[in-house]
Coordinates of C-alpha atoms in Angstrom, one line a residue:
M1 CA -95.4 147.8 93.2
K2 CA -97.2 146.4 90.5
N3 CA -100.6 147.9 89.2
I4 CA -103.5 146.9 86.8
F5 CA -102.7 150.1 85.0
D6 CA -99.0 149.5 84.2
K7 CA -97.9 149.6 80.7
C8 CA -96.7 146.1 79.6
K9 CA -95.9 143.6 76.8
L10 CA -98.5 140.4 76.1
G11 CA -96.0 138.6 73.8
D12 CA -95.5 140.8 70.6
L13 CA -98.7 143.3 71.5
T14 CA -97.8 146.7 73.6
L15 CA -100.6 147.0 76.3
N16 CA -101.8 150.1 78.0
S17 CA -102.7 148.2 81.0
R18 CA -102.8 144.4 82.4
I19 CA -106.7 144.2 81.7
I20 CA -107.7 142.0 78.8
R21 CA -111.8 142.6 77.9
S22 CA -113.3 139.3 76.7
G23 CA -116.4 139.4 74.7
L24 CA -119.3 136.9 74.2
W25 CA -122.4 137.6 72.9
E26 CA -123.6 140.5 70.3
S27 CA -127.1 141.6 70.5
Q28 CA -126.7 144.4 68.7
Q29 CA -126.0 143.2 65.1
N30 CA -128.2 145.8 63.3
D31 CA -127.2 148.5 65.3
L32 CA -123.4 149.4 64.2
Y33 CA -123.6 152.6 65.6
S34 CA -124.0 151.3 69.3
I35 CA -121.5 148.6 68.5
Y36 CA -118.8 151.2 67.7
D37 CA -119.8 153.3 70.4
R38 CA -119.1 150.3 73.0
Y39 CA -115.9 149.5 71.6
D40 CA -114.8 153.5 71.6
R41 CA -116.1 153.5 75.4
I42 CA -114.1 150.2 76.3
A43 CA -110.8 151.3 74.0
L44 CA -111.0 155.0 75.8
S45 CA -111.3 153.6 79.5
G46 CA -107.8 152.0 80.0
V47 CA -108.3 148.7 78.8
G48 CA -105.0 146.6 77.7
L49 CA -106.7 144.5 75.2
I50 CA -109.9 144.1 73.6
T51 CA -111.2 140.6 72.5
S52 CA -114.2 140.5 70.4
E53 CA -117.6 139.1 70.9
L54 CA -117.9 135.7 69.4
F55 CA -117.5 135.8 65.4
S56 CA -119.4 132.8 64.2
I57 CA -117.6 131.0 61.1
Y58 CA -120.7 128.5 60.5
P59 CA -124.3 130.2 59.6
K60 CA -126.4 127.6 61.0
D61 CA -124.3 127.3 64.1
K62 CA -126.2 127.4 67.6
F63 CA -125.6 130.8 69.1
I64 CA -125.6 132.4 65.5
E65 CA -128.5 134.9 66.8
H66 CA -126.2 135.9 69.3
S67 CA -122.9 136.8 67.2
Q68 CA -121.6 138.5 64.4
R69 CA -121.4 136.0 61.0
M70 CA -118.1 135.9 59.3
D71 CA -120.1 135.0 56.1
N72 CA -121.7 138.4 56.3
A73 CA -121.0 140.7 53.1
N74 CA -120.7 143.7 55.9
F75 CA -118.3 141.7 58.2
I76 CA -114.8 143.2 56.9
K77 CA -116.0 146.5 56.6
M78 CA -117.6 146.6 60.3
S79 CA -114.3 144.7 61.6
Q80 CA -112.0 147.2 59.8
K81 CA -114.1 150.1 61.4
I82 CA -113.7 148.5 64.9
A83 CA -110.0 147.9 64.4
E84 CA -109.6 151.5 63.3
I85 CA -111.5 152.6 66.6
T86 CA -109.4 150.6 69.1
H87 CA -106.0 151.5 67.5
S88 CA -107.0 155.2 67.7
Y89 CA -106.1 154.3 71.5
D90 CA -103.4 152.4 70.5
V91 CA -105.9 149.2 72.1
P92 CA -105.0 146.0 70.3
V93 CA -108.1 143.9 69.2
L94 CA -108.3 140.0 68.9
G95 CA -111.1 138.3 66.8
Q96 CA -113.0 135.5 69.0
V97 CA -113.3 132.7 66.8
E98 CA -115.6 130.0 67.8
F99 CA -118.4 127.4 67.1
I100 CA -120.7 125.1 68.8
K101 CA -121.9 122.7 66.1
Y102 CA -120.2 121.4 62.8
N103 CA -122.7 120.6 59.9
R104 CA -122.0 118.6 57.0
G105 CA -124.4 119.6 54.2
I106 CA -127.7 118.5 55.6
D107 CA -126.3 116.6 58.5
L108 CA -126.2 119.0 61.2
D109 CA -124.5 118.9 64.5
I110 CA -121.8 116.4 63.7
A111 CA -120.3 114.9 66.7
V112 CA -116.6 114.4 67.4
N113 CA -116.2 110.8 67.1
D114 CA -117.9 111.2 63.4
L115 CA -115.7 113.2 62.3
T116 CA -114.0 112.3 59.1
K117 CA -110.2 113.3 58.1
E118 CA -112.3 115.6 55.2
D119 CA -114.4 117.2 58.3
I120 CA -110.8 117.8 60.1
R121 CA -109.6 119.5 57.3
K122 CA -112.7 121.5 56.4
I123 CA -112.7 122.7 60.1
Q124 CA -109.0 123.8 59.9
S125 CA -109.5 125.3 56.5
D126 CA -112.5 127.4 57.6
I127 CA -110.8 128.7 60.6
I128 CA -107.7 129.6 58.4
V129 CA -110.2 131.7 56.0
A130 CA -111.6 133.5 59.2
A131 CA -108.1 134.3 60.3
Q132 CA -107.4 135.7 57.0
K133 CA -110.3 137.8 57.0
L134 CA -109.5 139.1 60.8
E135 CA -105.9 140.0 59.1
F136 CA -107.2 141.8 56.4
A137 CA -109.5 143.8 58.4
D138 CA -106.4 144.8 60.7
F139 CA -107.0 143.0 63.7
D140 CA -103.9 142.3 65.7
G141 CA -104.7 138.4 66.2
I142 CA -107.3 135.7 66.9
Q143 CA -108.6 134.0 69.8
L144 CA -109.2 130.3 69.5
S145 CA -111.4 128.9 72.4
I146 CA -110.6 125.3 72.9
G147 CA -112.1 126.3 76.4
N148 CA -116.0 126.2 77.8
N149 CA -118.0 124.4 76.2
F150 CA -117.4 125.1 72.7
F151 CA -116.6 122.4 69.5
L152 CA -113.1 122.5 69.9
S153 CA -113.1 122.0 73.7
K154 CA -115.0 118.7 73.2
F155 CA -112.5 117.6 70.7
I156 CA -109.4 117.8 73.3
N157 CA -111.7 116.2 76.0
P158 CA -111.6 112.8 76.6
Y159 CA -115.0 112.4 77.8
Y160 CA -115.8 113.4 74.1
N161 CA -113.3 112.3 72.1
Q162 CA -113.1 108.5 71.9
R163 CA -111.6 108.2 68.3
N164 CA -109.2 105.5 67.6
D165 CA -107.4 107.3 65.3
E166 CA -104.3 109.7 65.3
Y167 CA -106.6 112.4 66.3
G168 CA -107.9 110.4 69.4
G169 CA -106.5 108.9 72.5
N170 CA -103.6 110.7 74.4
V171 CA -103.6 114.6 74.7
F172 CA -101.0 115.3 72.0
N173 CA -103.6 113.2 69.5
R174 CA -106.5 115.2 71.0
M175 CA -104.8 118.3 70.5
R176 CA -103.3 117.5 67.0
L177 CA -106.4 119.4 65.1
V178 CA -105.5 122.6 67.0
L179 CA -101.6 121.7 67.0
E180 CA -102.1 121.8 63.0
L181 CA -104.5 124.7 62.6
I182 CA -101.7 126.8 64.8
K183 CA -98.9 125.7 63.0
V184 CA -100.8 126.9 59.5
L185 CA -101.6 130.2 61.0
K186 CA -98.3 130.9 62.5
D187 CA -96.5 130.1 59.0
N188 CA -98.9 132.3 57.0
T189 CA -100.1 135.0 59.2
D190 CA -98.7 137.8 61.4
L191 CA -101.6 137.6 64.0
H192 CA -101.0 137.4 67.5
I193 CA -102.7 133.8 68.2
S194 CA -104.2 133.4 71.8
C195 CA -106.0 130.3 73.1
K196 CA -108.5 129.8 75.7
I197 CA -108.6 126.6 77.5
N198 CA -110.4 125.3 80.6
T199 CA -108.3 124.7 83.7
F200 CA -110.3 121.3 84.2
D201 CA -114.0 119.7 83.3
E202 CA -115.8 118.4 86.2
R203 CA -117.0 115.2 84.2
K204 CA -115.9 112.1 85.3
D205 CA -112.9 110.9 83.0
G206 CA -113.2 114.4 81.6
F207 CA -110.2 116.7 80.8
D208 CA -108.3 117.5 83.9
C209 CA -105.6 120.0 85.4
N210 CA -102.7 117.5 84.5
E211 CA -104.1 117.2 80.8
S212 CA -104.7 121.1 80.8
I213 CA -101.0 122.2 81.5
E214 CA -99.9 119.3 79.1
A215 CA -102.1 120.9 76.2
C216 CA -100.9 124.3 77.2
K217 CA -97.1 123.1 77.0
L218 CA -97.8 121.7 73.5
L219 CA -99.6 125.0 72.6
E220 CA -96.4 127.0 73.6
K221 CA -94.1 124.7 71.0
V222 CA -96.5 125.4 68.0
G223 CA -95.9 129.1 68.7
V224 CA -99.2 130.3 70.4
D225 CA -98.7 133.5 71.7
S226 CA -100.7 133.6 74.9
I227 CA -102.7 131.8 77.0
Q228 CA -106.5 132.5 78.7
V229 CA -107.6 130.2 81.5
T230 CA -111.3 129.7 81.6
R231 CA -113.5 126.7 83.0
P232 CA -116.7 125.1 81.5
L233 CA -119.6 127.4 82.0
S234 CA -117.5 130.1 83.8
P235 CA -119.7 132.7 84.7
L236 CA -122.0 130.6 86.6
F237 CA -119.0 129.4 88.8
F238 CA -118.0 133.2 89.6
T239 CA -120.7 134.5 91.2
K240 CA -121.3 136.5 94.9
K241 CA -122.6 133.0 96.4
L242 CA -120.0 130.9 94.5
S243 CA -116.8 131.3 93.9
G244 CA -114.0 129.0 92.5
E245 CA -111.1 131.4 92.6
K246 CA -108.6 129.7 94.9
E247 CA -108.7 126.8 92.8
L248 CA -108.4 129.2 89.6
L249 CA -105.4 130.9 91.2
E250 CA -104.0 128.1 92.1
F251 CA -103.9 126.4 88.8
S252 CA -103.0 129.7 87.1
E253 CA -99.7 129.9 89.1
G254 CA -99.1 126.0 88.3
L255 CA -99.4 127.1 84.7
I256 CA -97.6 130.1 84.5
D257 CA -94.5 128.3 85.8
S258 CA -94.8 125.5 83.2
V259 CA -94.9 127.5 80.2
N260 CA -93.0 130.7 78.7
V261 CA -95.7 132.5 77.3
P262 CA -98.2 135.0 78.9
V263 CA -101.2 133.5 80.9
I264 CA -104.2 135.6 81.1
V265 CA -106.7 134.9 84.0
G266 CA -110.2 135.6 84.4
G267 CA -112.6 134.5 86.9
G268 CA -114.9 137.0 88.2
F269 CA -112.6 139.8 89.4
D270 CA -114.1 143.2 90.0
D271 CA -112.1 144.8 92.5
M272 CA -109.1 146.5 91.7
G273 CA -107.4 146.6 95.1
H274 CA -108.1 142.7 95.2
M275 CA -106.7 142.4 91.7
N276 CA -103.5 144.8 92.7
E277 CA -103.1 142.3 95.6
I278 CA -103.2 139.3 93.6
L279 CA -100.6 141.3 91.1
N280 CA -98.2 141.5 93.9
S281 CA -98.4 138.4 96.0
T282 CA -98.4 135.9 92.9
N283 CA -97.1 135.5 89.3
I284 CA -100.3 136.3 87.6
E285 CA -99.6 139.2 85.5
F286 CA -102.8 139.7 83.0
F287 CA -106.7 139.6 84.0
S288 CA -109.7 138.9 81.9
M289 CA -112.9 141.1 82.8
Y290 CA -116.5 140.0 80.8
R291 CA -119.4 141.2 82.7
P292 CA -118.0 144.3 84.2
F293 CA -117.9 145.7 80.6
V294 CA -121.2 144.8 80.2
A295 CA -122.5 146.4 83.2
E296 CA -120.5 149.6 82.3
N297 CA -118.2 149.9 79.2
D298 CA -115.7 152.8 80.5
F299 CA -115.6 151.8 84.1
L300 CA -111.9 151.3 84.0
A301 CA -111.5 155.2 83.6
K302 CA -113.3 155.7 86.7
W303 CA -110.6 153.2 88.5
K304 CA -107.7 155.0 87.0
D305 CA -108.8 158.3 88.0
D306 CA -109.5 157.4 91.7
G307 CA -106.8 154.9 92.5
Y308 CA -109.4 152.3 93.5
G309 CA -112.9 150.8 92.4
Q310 CA -115.5 148.0 92.4
S311 CA -117.5 147.0 89.3
R312 CA -121.2 147.9 89.5
C313 CA -122.1 144.7 88.1
L314 CA -124.2 142.5 90.0
K315 CA -122.8 139.1 89.0
C316 CA -126.7 138.2 87.9
N317 CA -125.6 136.5 84.8
N318 CA -128.4 137.7 82.9
C319 CA -126.1 139.0 80.1
Y320 CA -125.0 135.7 80.0
R321 CA -128.1 134.0 80.4
T322 CA -130.3 136.0 77.8
K323 CA -126.9 136.4 75.1
K324 CA -127.2 139.9 75.3
S325 CA -124.4 142.4 75.2
T326 CA -126.0 144.9 77.4
C327 CA -126.9 144.7 81.1
Y328 CA -130.1 144.1 82.5
H329 CA -130.0 146.4 85.4
F330 CA -128.0 149.2 84.1

């Protein structure tokens, strides 16, 4: 019988469990002690892999007040300390690099269709520099979001991308920016490269399930080490009142059958028994969790000791809406 606390491999990484902690907002930028303490509690709890909160590569980005700035003079020092903490528990850590808006000098929020070839090269080079910073800080990998509603997810989405050049049109062309970038990262770093991608987009003529699987096959060809599936505004889907779990699981099972890289599934999971049931009744091997770690950093330790458990997270989404790394209730 498989268990969420099985030791396992995620590509080239060795994990202490099948649970991947997903980060999002950082509301304690100026309180490094609290940040280090949070990572220490999560790593000690029995998590398999930690994905950081958002690391922003652009100082004028939309969520800059709720994320760590990679241009900050103390970023490398802070990141080295985070890696030192997680590695002391044999837990690998990925840096989550994302952005919402691309700015060209005084021109703010350049749309996907208005990017020049020089802009595309600038985005690629900026992410490569970010990856080099993470590697220097001893992070094990980088997570790129081409999902949720971040900029790269819009670039690969036909609803937004209506370009007439080689970066628009079919799935391959819309993925070209990301594929070129990943190829360079694979050739020049030793980082584990993970991509977060939407299962589908609910907009008419948007990114659909078939395109998502086609995109993941392309990611596999250029060497992506793992894929995490998500949905736009995913915390809003996976509440106690509304659940898209059935559709998510069906998509994830189909994706796992279509690619030969590890697939991480996230979607409001909060019950150890239910997760073990999924492990033993489907081909799903890895789960990502976000809000439970905000409600209680080290809840996994209790689950492991007791052999059962459910997160105390109320799925109120206050942490998501208010851009906090701390829980409103607890």
